[in-house]
CSV table of C-alpha atoms and ligand atoms in Angstrom, one decimal:
chain,number,residue,atom,x,y,z
A,221,MET,CA,4.2,8.3,-23.5
A,222,ASN,CA,3.6,4.9,-22.0
A,223,TYR,CA,3.3,5.8,-18.4
A,224,VAL,CA,3.9,2.3,-17.1
A,225,ASP,CA,7.4,2.7,-18.6
A,226,ALA,CA,7.9,6.0,-16.9
A,227,VAL,CA,11.2,6.3,-15.1
A,228,THR,CA,10.8,9.7,-13.3
A,229,PRO,CA,8.9,10.2,-10.0
A,230,ILE,CA,7.1,13.2,-11.6
A,231,LEU,CA,4.9,12.4,-14.6
A,232,ASP,CA,3.8,14.8,-17.3
A,233,CYS,CA,0.2,13.9,-17.0
A,234,THR,CA,-3.1,15.3,-15.9
A,235,ALA,CA,-4.3,15.3,-12.3
A,236,ASP,CA,-7.1,12.8,-13.2
A,237,GLN,CA,-4.6,10.2,-14.4
A,238,VAL,CA,-2.9,10.3,-11.1
A,239,ALA,CA,-4.1,8.4,-8.0
A,240,ILE,CA,-1.4,9.6,-5.6
A,241,ARG,CA,0.7,12.7,-6.1
A,242,LEU,CA,3.4,13.6,-3.6
A,243,ARG,CA,5.4,16.9,-3.9
A,244,ASN,CA,8.3,18.0,-1.9
A,245,ILE,CA,7.5,15.8,1.1
A,246,THR,CA,9.7,16.3,4.0
A,247,ASN,CA,9.3,14.2,7.2
A,248,LYS,CA,11.4,14.4,10.2
A,249,PHE,CA,11.3,13.3,13.9
A,250,GLY,CA,13.2,15.9,15.8
A,251,ASP,CA,16.4,16.4,13.9
A,252,PHE,CA,16.2,13.0,12.2
A,253,ILE,CA,15.2,13.6,8.6
A,254,ILE,CA,13.3,10.6,7.1
A,255,HIS,CA,12.2,12.2,3.7
A,256,LYS,CA,13.6,15.3,2.0
A,257,ASP,CA,11.7,16.9,-0.9
A,258,LEU,CA,10.3,13.6,-2.0
A,259,ASP,CA,8.2,13.5,-5.2
A,260,LEU,CA,6.1,10.7,-6.5
A,261,ASP,CA,3.3,10.1,-8.9
A,262,VAL,CA,1.3,6.9,-8.8
A,263,LEU,CA,-1.0,6.4,-11.8
A,264,ARG,CA,-4.6,5.3,-11.5
A,265,GLY,CA,-4.8,1.6,-12.1
A,266,GLU,CA,-1.1,0.8,-11.7
A,267,THR,CA,0.4,-1.4,-9.1
A,268,ILE,CA,3.5,0.2,-7.6
A,269,GLY,CA,6.0,-1.7,-5.6
A,270,PHE,CA,7.8,0.4,-3.0
A,271,VAL,CA,11.1,-0.9,-1.8
A,272,GLY,CA,13.9,0.3,0.4
A,273,GLY,CA,16.0,-0.7,3.4
A,274,SER,CA,14.6,-1.3,6.8
A,275,GLY,CA,14.0,2.0,8.5
A,276,ALA,CA,14.3,4.0,5.2
A,277,GLY,CA,10.8,5.4,5.8
A,278,LYS,CA,8.4,3.4,3.8
A,279,SER,CA,5.7,2.9,6.4
A,280,VAL,CA,6.1,6.6,7.5
A,281,LEU,CA,5.5,7.7,4.0
A,282,LEU,CA,2.4,5.5,3.8
A,283,ARG,CA,1.1,7.1,7.0
A,284,THR,CA,1.7,10.5,5.4
A,285,ILE,CA,-0.3,9.5,2.4
A,286,ILE,CA,-3.3,8.3,4.3
A,287,GLY,CA,-3.5,11.2,6.7
A,288,LEU,CA,-1.9,9.6,9.8
A,289,ASN,CA,1.5,11.3,9.9
A,290,ARG,CA,1.5,15.1,9.0
A,291,PRO,CA,4.5,15.9,6.9
A,292,PHE,CA,6.8,18.6,8.0
A,293,ALA,CA,6.5,20.1,4.5
A,294,GLY,CA,5.1,19.2,1.1
A,295,LYS,CA,1.8,18.3,-0.4
A,296,VAL,CA,-0.1,15.0,-0.7
A,297,ASP,CA,-3.0,14.7,-3.2
A,298,VAL,CA,-4.9,11.4,-3.4
A,299,LEU,CA,-7.6,11.2,-6.1
A,300,GLY,CA,-7.3,14.9,-6.5
A,301,ILE,CA,-8.0,15.7,-2.8
A,302,ASP,CA,-5.4,17.5,-0.7
A,303,VAL,CA,-4.9,15.0,2.2
A,304,TRP,CA,-3.4,17.7,4.6
A,305,GLY,CA,-5.5,20.6,3.3
A,306,GLU,CA,-8.4,22.4,5.0
A,307,ASN,CA,-11.4,20.6,3.5
A,308,GLU,CA,-12.3,18.0,6.2
A,309,ALA,CA,-15.5,16.9,4.4
A,310,GLU,CA,-13.5,15.9,1.3
A,311,GLN,CA,-10.9,14.2,3.5
A,312,GLU,CA,-13.6,12.2,5.2
A,313,LYS,CA,-14.8,11.0,1.7
A,314,LEU,CA,-11.3,10.0,0.9
A,315,ALA,CA,-11.0,7.7,3.9
A,316,SER,CA,-13.7,5.5,2.4
A,317,LYS,CA,-11.9,5.4,-1.0
A,318,TRP,CA,-8.8,3.6,0.2
A,319,GLY,CA,-8.2,0.4,2.1
A,320,VAL,CA,-5.1,-0.2,4.1
A,321,MET,CA,-3.4,-3.4,5.2
A,322,PHE,CA,-0.9,-2.3,7.9
A,323,GLN,CA,2.5,-3.9,8.4
A,324,ASP,CA,1.5,-5.7,11.6
A,325,GLY,CA,-2.0,-6.5,10.3
A,326,ALA,CA,-3.5,-4.4,13.1
A,327,LEU,CA,-6.6,-6.5,13.5
A,328,PHE,CA,-8.6,-6.0,16.7
A,329,SER,CA,-7.8,-9.1,18.7
A,330,SER,CA,-11.1,-9.2,20.6
A,331,LEU,CA,-13.2,-9.1,17.4
A,332,THR,CA,-13.9,-11.9,15.0
A,333,VAL,CA,-12.8,-11.7,11.4
A,334,LEU,CA,-16.3,-10.6,10.3
A,335,GLU,CA,-16.5,-8.0,13.1
A,336,ASN,CA,-13.1,-6.7,12.1
A,337,VAL,CA,-14.2,-6.3,8.5
A,338,MET,CA,-17.4,-4.6,9.7
A,339,VAL,CA,-15.4,-1.9,11.5
A,340,PRO,CA,-14.8,0.4,8.5
A,341,LEU,CA,-18.4,-0.2,7.4
A,342,LYS,CA,-19.7,1.0,10.7
A,343,GLU,CA,-17.4,3.9,10.7
A,344,HIS,CA,-18.1,5.1,7.1
A,345,THR,CA,-21.6,3.9,6.1
A,346,ASN,CA,-25.2,3.9,7.5
A,347,LEU,CA,-25.9,0.4,6.2
A,348,SER,CA,-28.1,-2.0,8.3
A,349,PRO,CA,-26.3,-4.5,10.5
A,350,LYS,CA,-27.6,-7.3,8.3
A,351,LEU,CA,-26.3,-5.8,5.1
A,352,MET,CA,-22.9,-5.0,6.8
A,353,GLY,CA,-22.7,-8.7,7.8
A,354,GLU,CA,-23.4,-9.8,4.3
A,355,ILE,CA,-20.8,-7.5,2.8
A,356,ALA,CA,-18.2,-8.5,5.4
A,357,ALA,CA,-18.9,-12.2,4.6
A,358,LEU,CA,-18.4,-11.5,0.9
A,359,LYS,CA,-15.1,-9.7,1.5
A,360,VAL,CA,-13.9,-12.7,3.6
A,361,LEU,CA,-14.4,-14.9,0.6
A,362,MET,CA,-12.9,-12.4,-1.8
A,363,ALA,CA,-9.7,-12.4,0.3
A,364,GLY,CA,-9.6,-16.1,-0.2
A,365,LEU,CA,-10.6,-17.2,3.3
A,366,PRO,CA,-13.1,-20.0,3.9
A,367,LYS,CA,-16.5,-18.9,5.1
A,368,GLU,CA,-15.9,-20.4,8.6
A,369,ALA,CA,-12.9,-18.1,9.2
A,370,GLY,CA,-15.3,-15.2,9.6
A,371,ASP,CA,-16.3,-16.4,13.0
A,372,LYS,CA,-12.8,-16.9,14.3
A,373,LEU,CA,-10.7,-14.6,16.4
A,374,PRO,CA,-7.4,-13.4,14.8
A,375,SER,CA,-5.5,-15.5,17.4
A,376,GLU,CA,-7.2,-18.6,16.0
A,377,LEU,CA,-5.8,-18.1,12.5
A,378,SER,CA,-2.5,-18.8,10.9
A,379,GLY,CA,-0.2,-15.9,9.9
A,380,GLY,CA,-1.2,-16.2,6.3
A,381,MET,CA,-4.9,-16.3,7.1
A,382,ARG,CA,-4.5,-13.2,9.3
A,383,LYS,CA,-3.1,-11.4,6.4
A,384,ARG,CA,-6.0,-12.4,4.3
A,385,ALA,CA,-8.4,-11.2,7.1
A,386,ALA,CA,-6.5,-7.8,7.1
A,387,LEU,CA,-6.9,-7.7,3.3
A,388,ALA,CA,-10.7,-8.5,3.6
A,389,ARG,CA,-11.0,-5.5,6.0
A,390,ALA,CA,-9.0,-3.3,3.6
A,391,LEU,CA,-11.5,-4.2,0.9
A,392,ALA,CA,-14.6,-3.6,3.1
A,393,LEU,CA,-15.5,-0.2,1.5
A,394,ASP,CA,-14.8,-1.2,-2.1
A,395,PRO,CA,-11.8,1.1,-2.2
A,396,ASP,CA,-10.3,2.7,-5.3
A,397,ILE,CA,-6.8,2.4,-3.8
A,398,LEU,CA,-5.3,-0.5,-1.8
A,399,PHE,CA,-2.3,0.1,0.4
A,400,LEU,CA,-0.4,-3.0,1.5
A,401,ASP,CA,2.5,-2.7,3.9
A,402,GLU,CA,4.6,-5.9,3.6
A,403,PRO,CA,1.7,-8.2,2.7
A,404,THR,CA,3.8,-11.3,2.2
A,405,ALA,CA,6.3,-10.9,5.0
A,406,GLY,CA,6.6,-14.1,7.0
A,407,LEU,CA,4.7,-16.2,4.6
A,408,ASP,CA,6.1,-19.3,3.0
A,409,PRO,CA,6.9,-18.8,-0.8
A,410,ILE,CA,3.9,-20.8,-2.0
A,411,THR,CA,1.5,-18.9,0.2
A,412,ALA,CA,3.2,-15.6,-0.7
A,413,GLY,CA,2.8,-16.5,-4.4
A,414,ARG,CA,-0.9,-17.1,-3.9
A,415,PHE,CA,-1.2,-13.8,-2.2
A,416,ASP,CA,0.4,-12.1,-5.2
A,417,ASP,CA,-2.0,-13.9,-7.5
A,418,LEU,CA,-4.9,-12.7,-5.4
A,419,ILE,CA,-3.7,-9.1,-5.6
A,420,ASN,CA,-3.4,-9.4,-9.4
A,421,ASP,CA,-6.9,-10.9,-9.6
A,422,LEU,CA,-8.5,-8.2,-7.4
A,423,LYS,CA,-6.7,-5.5,-9.3
A,424,GLN,CA,-8.1,-6.8,-12.6
A,425,ALA,CA,-11.6,-7.4,-11.3
A,426,LEU,CA,-12.0,-4.2,-9.4
A,427,GLY,CA,-9.7,-1.8,-11.3
A,428,LEU,CA,-7.7,-0.9,-8.2
A,429,THR,CA,-4.7,1.2,-7.9
A,430,VAL,CA,-2.3,-0.8,-5.6
A,431,PHE,CA,0.5,0.6,-3.5
A,432,ILE,CA,2.6,-2.3,-2.1
A,433,ILE,CA,5.5,-1.8,0.3
A,434,THR,CA,7.5,-5.0,0.1
A,435,HIS,CA,10.9,-6.6,0.4
A,436,ASP,CA,9.6,-9.6,-1.5
A,437,LEU,CA,11.4,-9.8,-4.9
A,438,ASP,CA,8.8,-12.2,-6.2
A,439,THR,CA,6.0,-9.7,-5.5
A,440,LEU,CA,8.0,-7.0,-7.3
A,441,ARG,CA,8.4,-9.3,-10.3
A,442,ASP,CA,4.9,-10.8,-10.4
A,443,ALA,CA,2.5,-8.2,-9.0
A,444,CYS,CA,4.0,-4.7,-9.8
A,445,ASP,CA,3.8,-2.6,-12.9
A,446,ARG,CA,6.5,-0.3,-11.6
A,447,VAL,CA,8.9,-0.3,-8.8
A,448,ALA,CA,9.9,2.8,-6.7
A,449,ALA,CA,13.0,2.7,-4.6
A,450,LEU,CA,13.4,4.8,-1.5
A,451,ALA,CA,16.9,5.8,-0.7
A,452,ASN,CA,18.7,8.9,0.5
A,453,GLN,CA,15.3,10.3,1.8
A,454,ARG,CA,13.6,10.3,-1.6
A,455,VAL,CA,12.5,8.2,-4.5
A,456,SER,CA,16.0,7.4,-5.9
A,457,ALA,CA,14.8,5.3,-8.8
A,458,ILE,CA,11.4,4.4,-10.3
A,459,GLY,CA,10.3,2.4,-13.4
A,460,PRO,CA,10.0,-1.1,-14.5
A,461,LEU,CA,11.8,-3.6,-12.3
A,462,ASP,CA,14.6,-4.2,-14.7
A,463,TYR,CA,15.3,-0.5,-15.0
A,464,VAL,CA,15.4,0.0,-11.2
A,465,ARG,CA,17.7,-2.9,-10.9
A,466,GLU,CA,20.1,-1.4,-13.4
A,467,GLN,CA,20.1,1.9,-11.5
A,468,ALA,CA,20.6,0.4,-8.1
A,469,THR,CA,23.5,1.5,-5.9
A,470,GLY,CA,24.3,0.9,-2.2
A,471,TRP,CA,21.7,-1.1,-0.3
A,472,LEU,CA,19.5,-1.5,-3.4
A,473,GLU,CA,22.3,-3.0,-5.4
A,474,GLU,CA,23.1,-5.5,-2.7
A,475,TYR,CA,19.4,-6.3,-2.4
A,476,PHE,CA,18.9,-7.0,-6.1
A,477,SER,CA,22.3,-8.7,-6.7
A,478,GLY,CA,22.5,-10.7,-3.5
A,479,PRO,CA,21.7,-14.5,-3.5
A,480,ARG,CA,18.0,-13.9,-2.9
A,481,GLY,CA,17.8,-11.3,-5.6
A,482,ARG,CA,19.6,-13.6,-8.1
A,483,ALA,CA,17.3,-16.5,-7.1
A,484,ALA,CA,14.2,-14.5,-7.6
A,485,LEU,CA,15.1,-12.5,-10.6
A,486,GLY,CA,17.6,-14.7,-12.4
B,285,LIG,N1,6.4,8.2,15.4
B,285,LIG,C1,7.7,8.1,15.3
B,285,LIG,N2,8.5,8.8,16.1
B,285,LIG,C2,9.9,8.8,15.9
B,285,LIG,N3,10.5,8.1,15.0
B,285,LIG,C3,9.7,7.4,14.1
B,285,LIG,C4,8.3,7.3,14.3
B,285,LIG,N4,7.8,6.5,13.3
B,285,LIG,C5,8.9,6.0,12.6
B,285,LIG,N5,10.0,6.5,13.1
B,285,LIG,C6,11.4,6.3,12.6
B,285,LIG,O1,11.4,6.6,11.2
B,285,LIG,C7,12.2,5.7,10.5
B,285,LIG,C8,11.5,5.1,9.4
B,285,LIG,O2,10.5,4.2,9.9
B,285,LIG,P1,9.6,3.3,8.9
B,285,LIG,O3,8.7,2.5,9.9
B,285,LIG,O4,8.9,4.2,7.9
B,285,LIG,O5,10.6,2.3,8.2
B,285,LIG,P2,10.4,1.3,7.1
B,285,LIG,O6,11.1,1.7,5.9
B,285,LIG,O7,8.9,1.0,7.0
B,285,LIG,O8,11.1,0.0,7.7
B,285,LIG,P3,10.7,-1.6,7.7
B,285,LIG,O9,11.1,-2.1,6.3
B,285,LIG,O10,11.6,-2.2,8.7
B,285,LIG,O11,9.3,-1.7,7.9
B,285,LIG,C9,12.7,4.7,11.5
B,285,LIG,O12,14.0,5.1,11.9
B,285,LIG,C10,11.8,4.8,12.7
B,285,LIG,O13,12.4,4.5,13.9
B,286,LIG,MG1,7.7,-0.5,7.5
């Protein structure tokens, strides 16, 4: 089986081939059900694009995967570790194996870019301040920012540069998995395209698994191995982009076949 062609949310493969394994996830706020019995396998080394209508529950699912939003029911395994299980020591290790770029960037506004990138290093390592500074400077460059940007406050950067700063912070701990929530939202198409190229380059160079939440059809086409669609509280379709387009109904069909979809996908 070629897993990158796989069109089911549950894969017939061993635990060590899977980076993220979700089973029977239910999330709800009061009586408002966001996810119901949601299953998903993300393979190690793949880039998965996660798409769905606004409010469908993409960011909530991300928070459930990274230990910030306890699911009402279900199991989350990341790199073989039960995120919501009892073993806190293992979970602590896990937190240094992923990097997250949140939807709003979530940079600390009173810290410079370099200081922002050093936050996870301070939290999860015992490195000397000098080494932390050197690593942070390297990550700033890896994220495609000029060296000088390291000394700026987030408010002194353009929106695109802020996204790169958030990416630099997500890369701080040399993660195995990179989570990106709407990384290209609000960027002009050229800058967004460069961001997609950067993600591809980083994935190749570092062997990352990448989980991208996006509404950007170009990102789905250019940066993702598989696409997972969230609809009706679960992964309603998954597979190569063309397959998911063919399966699309409702919001997803409009999304793919609307003028923007046609322009991006032909
Ligand atoms: N802490 C919370 N308490 C109550 N409701 C919440 C909470 N967090 C999210 N929600 C609700 O859950 C639903 C899903 O939110 P989520 O942020 O996951 O949407 P999304 O798919 O990421 O949308 P977008 O594409 O606009 O970012 C929304 O209706 C939101 O209002
Ligand atoms: Mg969101």
